[in-house]
Amino acid sequence: MRAILAGALALCLFPAGCETADLEQFGEVFGEVVGGTDGADGLSGSEVEAGLRQALTIGTERVAGQIGVTDGYWQDPQIRIPLPGRLGEAQEQLGKFGLSGPLDDLQLRMNRAAEDAVPAGKRIVIDAVQSITIQDAFSILNGGDSAATDFLRGRTEASLRTTFTPFVEDALQSSGAYQTLDGVTSSQPLLQAYAGNFKSDLTTHAVNFGLNGLFNYLAVEEKKIRDNPVARTTELLRRVFGSR
């Protein structure tokens, strides 16, 4: 079945192959492939598109509800954000003597900033979900376990980074992380020489790790919907993903 779909997709990469085929006809071919040769349970292209949008919207909502809350990053060893570079090294060394308290607090505040930024990021991701086309849906549905997540990351990462950065800066400022950083660097001679770079490094680091955590868990949710019938919580999801 997949060979038939692959052939149809390959033909439509070339203008000559699509001169007499419109999207409706292509959707009918796709519906027969994923729904069975008898076509009784075949899916239209619009159903596949709607199903992918619904799956990604549900997945994004679940992830935001999981990590965009207090301790969403901090209490999750899979996505907890470490301090960057020299700050992390100093934290490790001072921790051996029980003196890493201020840096531990800084790390906590940085994770809090990422948690606070997730709701703003969620809106960007969900808006991008609405841009999925029928052609995108065909490719995503028959792609790998994280095909939809990879698609969204490609579409949204630049916008997310632009949005996350000032949001994280504000969160770091309001949480007291920058003040904590100033206090730490002023009291540690080994860090004073690098104090000018730490704020930008801290912000960039928090944004990078924050986005990684978001997309890592979105990929987990995508795989659940693909593999586990229980995770398909609507009739449309059961039809689209149950036909694979």
Coordinates of N, CA, C and O in Angstrom, one line a residue, residues 144-218:
G144 N 7.8 9.1 10.0 CA 8.3 8.4 11.2 C 7.5 8.8 12.4 O 6.6 9.6 12.3
D145 N 8.0 8.3 13.5 CA 7.3 8.5 14.8 C 7.2 10.0 15.2 O 6.3 10.4 15.9
S146 N 8.2 10.8 14.7 CA 8.2 12.2 15.1 C 8.0 13.1 13.9 O 8.4 14.3 13.9
A147 N 7.4 12.6 12.8 CA 7.3 13.4 11.6 C 6.6 14.7 11.8 O 6.9 15.8 11.3
A148 N 5.5 14.7 12.5 CA 4.7 15.9 12.8 C 5.5 16.9 13.6 O 5.4 18.1 13.4
T149 N 6.1 16.3 14.6 CA 6.9 17.2 15.5 C 8.0 17.9 14.8 O 8.3 19.1 14.9
D150 N 8.7 17.1 13.9 CA 9.8 17.6 13.1 C 9.3 18.7 12.2 O 9.9 19.8 12.0
F151 N 8.1 18.5 11.6 CA 7.5 19.5 10.7 C 7.2 20.8 11.5 O 7.5 21.9 11.0
L152 N 6.6 20.6 12.6 CA 6.3 21.8 13.4 C 7.5 22.6 13.9 O 7.6 23.8 13.9
R153 N 8.6 21.8 14.3 CA 9.8 22.5 14.7 C 10.4 23.3 13.6 O 10.8 24.4 13.8
G154 N 10.4 22.7 12.4 CA 10.9 23.5 11.3 C 10.1 24.7 11.0 O 10.6 25.8 10.6
R155 N 8.8 24.7 11.2 CA 7.9 25.8 10.9 C 7.9 26.9 12.0 O 7.7 28.0 11.7
T156 N 8.2 26.4 13.2 CA 8.0 27.4 14.4 C 9.2 27.8 15.2 O 9.2 28.7 15.9
E157 N 10.3 27.1 15.0 CA 11.5 27.3 15.9 C 12.0 28.7 15.9 O 12.3 29.3 16.9
A158 N 12.1 29.3 14.7 CA 12.5 30.7 14.6 C 11.6 31.7 15.3 O 12.0 32.5 16.1
S159 N 10.3 31.5 15.1 CA 9.3 32.3 15.8 C 9.3 32.1 17.3 O 9.2 33.0 18.1
L160 N 9.4 30.8 17.7 CA 9.5 30.5 19.1 C 10.7 31.1 19.8 O 10.6 31.6 20.9
R161 N 11.8 31.1 19.1 CA 13.0 31.6 19.7 C 12.8 33.2 19.9 O 13.2 33.7 20.9
T162 N 12.3 33.8 18.8 CA 12.0 35.2 18.9 C 11.1 35.6 20.1 O 11.3 36.6 20.8
T163 N 10.0 34.8 20.2 CA 9.1 35.0 21.3 C 9.6 34.6 22.7 O 9.4 35.3 23.6
F164 N 10.3 33.5 22.7 CA 10.8 33.0 24.0 C 11.8 33.9 24.6 O 11.8 34.1 25.8
T165 N 12.7 34.4 23.8 CA 13.8 35.2 24.3 C 13.4 36.4 25.2 O 13.8 36.4 26.4
P166 N 12.6 37.3 24.7 CA 12.2 38.4 25.6 C 11.3 37.9 26.8 O 11.4 38.4 27.9
F167 N 10.6 36.9 26.5 CA 9.7 36.3 27.6 C 10.6 35.7 28.7 O 10.3 36.0 29.9
V168 N 11.6 35.0 28.3 CA 12.5 34.4 29.3 C 13.3 35.5 30.0 O 13.5 35.4 31.2
E169 N 13.7 36.5 29.3 CA 14.4 37.6 29.9 C 13.5 38.3 31.0 O 14.0 38.5 32.1
D170 N 12.2 38.5 30.6 CA 11.3 39.1 31.6 C 11.1 38.2 32.8 O 11.1 38.6 34.0
A171 N 11.0 36.9 32.5 CA 10.8 35.9 33.6 C 12.0 35.8 34.5 O 11.9 35.7 35.7
L172 N 13.2 35.8 33.9 CA 14.4 35.8 34.7 C 14.5 37.0 35.5 O 15.0 36.9 36.7
Q173 N 14.1 38.2 35.0 CA 14.2 39.4 35.7 C 13.2 39.4 36.9 O 13.6 39.7 38.0
S174 N 12.0 39.1 36.6 CA 10.9 39.1 37.6 C 11.1 38.0 38.7 O 10.7 38.2 39.8
S175 N 11.7 36.9 38.3 CA 11.9 35.8 39.2 C 13.1 36.1 40.2 O 13.3 35.4 41.2
G176 N 13.9 37.1 39.8 CA 15.0 37.4 40.7 C 16.3 36.7 40.2 O 17.3 36.8 40.9
A177 N 16.2 36.0 39.1 CA 17.4 35.2 38.6 C 18.6 36.1 38.3 O 19.7 35.8 38.6
Y178 N 18.3 37.2 37.6 CA 19.4 38.1 37.3 C 20.1 38.8 38.5 O 21.3 38.9 38.6
Q179 N 19.2 39.1 39.5 CA 19.8 39.6 40.8 C 20.6 38.6 41.5 O 21.7 38.9 42.0
T180 N 20.1 37.3 41.4 CA 20.9 36.3 42.0 C 22.2 36.1 41.3 O 23.2 35.9 41.9
L181 N 22.2 36.2 40.0 CA 23.4 36.0 39.2 C 24.4 37.1 39.5 O 25.6 36.9 39.7
D182 N 23.9 38.4 39.7 CA 24.8 39.5 40.0 C 25.4 39.2 41.4 O 26.6 39.5 41.6
G183 N 24.6 38.7 42.3 CA 25.2 38.4 43.7 C 26.2 37.3 43.6 O 27.3 37.4 44.3
V184 N 26.0 36.3 42.8 CA 26.9 35.1 42.7 C 28.2 35.6 42.1 O 29.3 35.3 42.6
T185 N 28.1 36.3 41.0 CA 29.3 36.7 40.3 C 30.2 37.7 41.1 O 31.4 37.6 41.0
S186 N 29.5 38.5 41.8 CA 30.3 39.5 42.6 C 31.0 38.9 43.8 O 32.0 39.4 44.3
S187 N 30.5 37.7 44.2 CA 31.1 37.1 45.4 C 32.0 36.0 45.1 O 32.7 35.4 45.9
Q188 N 32.1 35.7 43.8 CA 33.0 34.6 43.3 C 34.1 35.2 42.4 O 33.8 35.5 41.2
P189 N 35.3 35.4 42.9 CA 36.4 36.0 42.0 C 36.6 35.3 40.7 O 36.8 35.9 39.7
L190 N 36.4 34.0 40.7 CA 36.6 33.2 39.4 C 35.6 33.5 38.4 O 35.8 33.3 37.2
L191 N 34.4 34.1 38.8 CA 33.3 34.3 37.9 C 33.2 35.8 37.5 O 32.6 36.1 36.5
Q192 N 33.9 36.7 38.3 CA 33.7 38.1 38.0 C 34.2 38.5 36.6 O 33.6 39.4 36.0
A193 N 35.3 37.9 36.1 CA 35.8 38.3 34.8 C 34.8 38.0 33.7 O 34.9 38.6 32.6
Y194 N 33.9 37.1 33.9 CA 33.0 36.7 32.9 C 31.5 37.2 33.1 O 30.6 36.9 32.4
A195 N 31.4 38.1 34.1 CA 30.1 38.5 34.5 C 29.3 39.2 33.4 O 28.1 39.0 33.3
G196 N 30.0 39.9 32.5 CA 29.3 40.6 31.4 C 28.6 39.7 30.4 O 27.6 40.1 29.8
N197 N 29.0 38.4 30.3 CA 28.4 37.5 29.3 C 27.4 36.6 29.9 O 26.6 35.9 29.2
F198 N 27.3 36.5 31.3 CA 26.5 35.5 31.9 C 25.0 35.7 31.7 O 24.3 34.8 31.5
K199 N 24.5 37.0 31.6 CA 23.1 37.2 31.5 C 22.6 36.8 30.1 O 21.6 36.1 30.0
S200 N 23.4 37.1 29.0 CA 23.0 36.7 27.7 C 23.1 35.2 27.5 O 22.3 34.5 26.9
D201 N 24.2 34.6 28.1 CA 24.4 33.2 28.1 C 23.3 32.4 28.8 O 22.8 31.4 28.3
L202 N 22.9 33.0 29.9 CA 21.8 32.3 30.7 C 20.5 32.3 30.0 O 19.8 31.3 29.9
T203 N 20.2 33.5 29.3 CA 19.0 33.6 28.6 C 19.0 32.7 27.4 O 18.0 31.9 27.1
T204 N 20.0 32.7 26.6 CA 20.1 31.8 25.4 C 20.0 30.3 25.8 O 19.3 29.5 25.1
H205 N 20.7 30.0 26.8 CA 20.7 28.6 27.3 C 19.3 28.2 27.8 O 18.9 27.1 27.4
A206 N 18.6 29.1 28.5 CA 17.3 28.7 28.9 C 16.3 28.6 27.8 O 15.5 27.7 27.8
V207 N 16.5 29.4 26.8 CA 15.6 29.3 25.6 C 15.9 28.0 24.8 O 14.9 27.3 24.5
N208 N 17.2 27.7 24.6 CA 17.5 26.5 23.9 C 17.0 25.2 24.6 O 16.3 24.4 23.9
F209 N 17.2 25.1 25.8 CA 16.8 23.9 26.6 C 15.3 23.9 26.8 O 14.7 22.9 26.8
G210 N 14.7 25.1 26.9 CA 13.3 25.2 27.0 C 12.6 24.7 25.8 O 11.6 23.9 25.9
L211 N 13.1 25.1 24.6 CA 12.5 24.6 23.4 C 12.7 23.1 23.2 O 11.8 22.4 22.7
N212 N 13.9 22.6 23.5 CA 14.2 21.2 23.4 C 13.2 20.4 24.3 O 12.7 19.4 23.8
G213 N 12.9 20.9 25.5 CA 12.0 20.2 26.3 C 10.6 20.1 25.7 O 9.9 19.1 25.8
L214 N 10.2 21.3 25.2 CA 8.8 21.3 24.6 C 8.7 20.3 23.4 O 7.7 19.6 23.3
F215 N 9.7 20.3 22.5 CA 9.6 19.5 21.3 C 9.8 18.0 21.7 O 9.3 17.1 21.0
N216 N 10.7 17.8 22.7 CA 10.9 16.4 23.1 C 9.6 15.7 23.5 O 9.3 14.6 23.2
Y217 N 8.8 16.5 24.3 CA 7.6 15.9 24.8 C 6.5 15.9 23.8 O 5.6 15.1 23.8
L218 N 6.5 16.8 22.9 CA 5.6 16.8 21.8 C 5.8 15.6 20.9 O 4.8 14.9 20.5

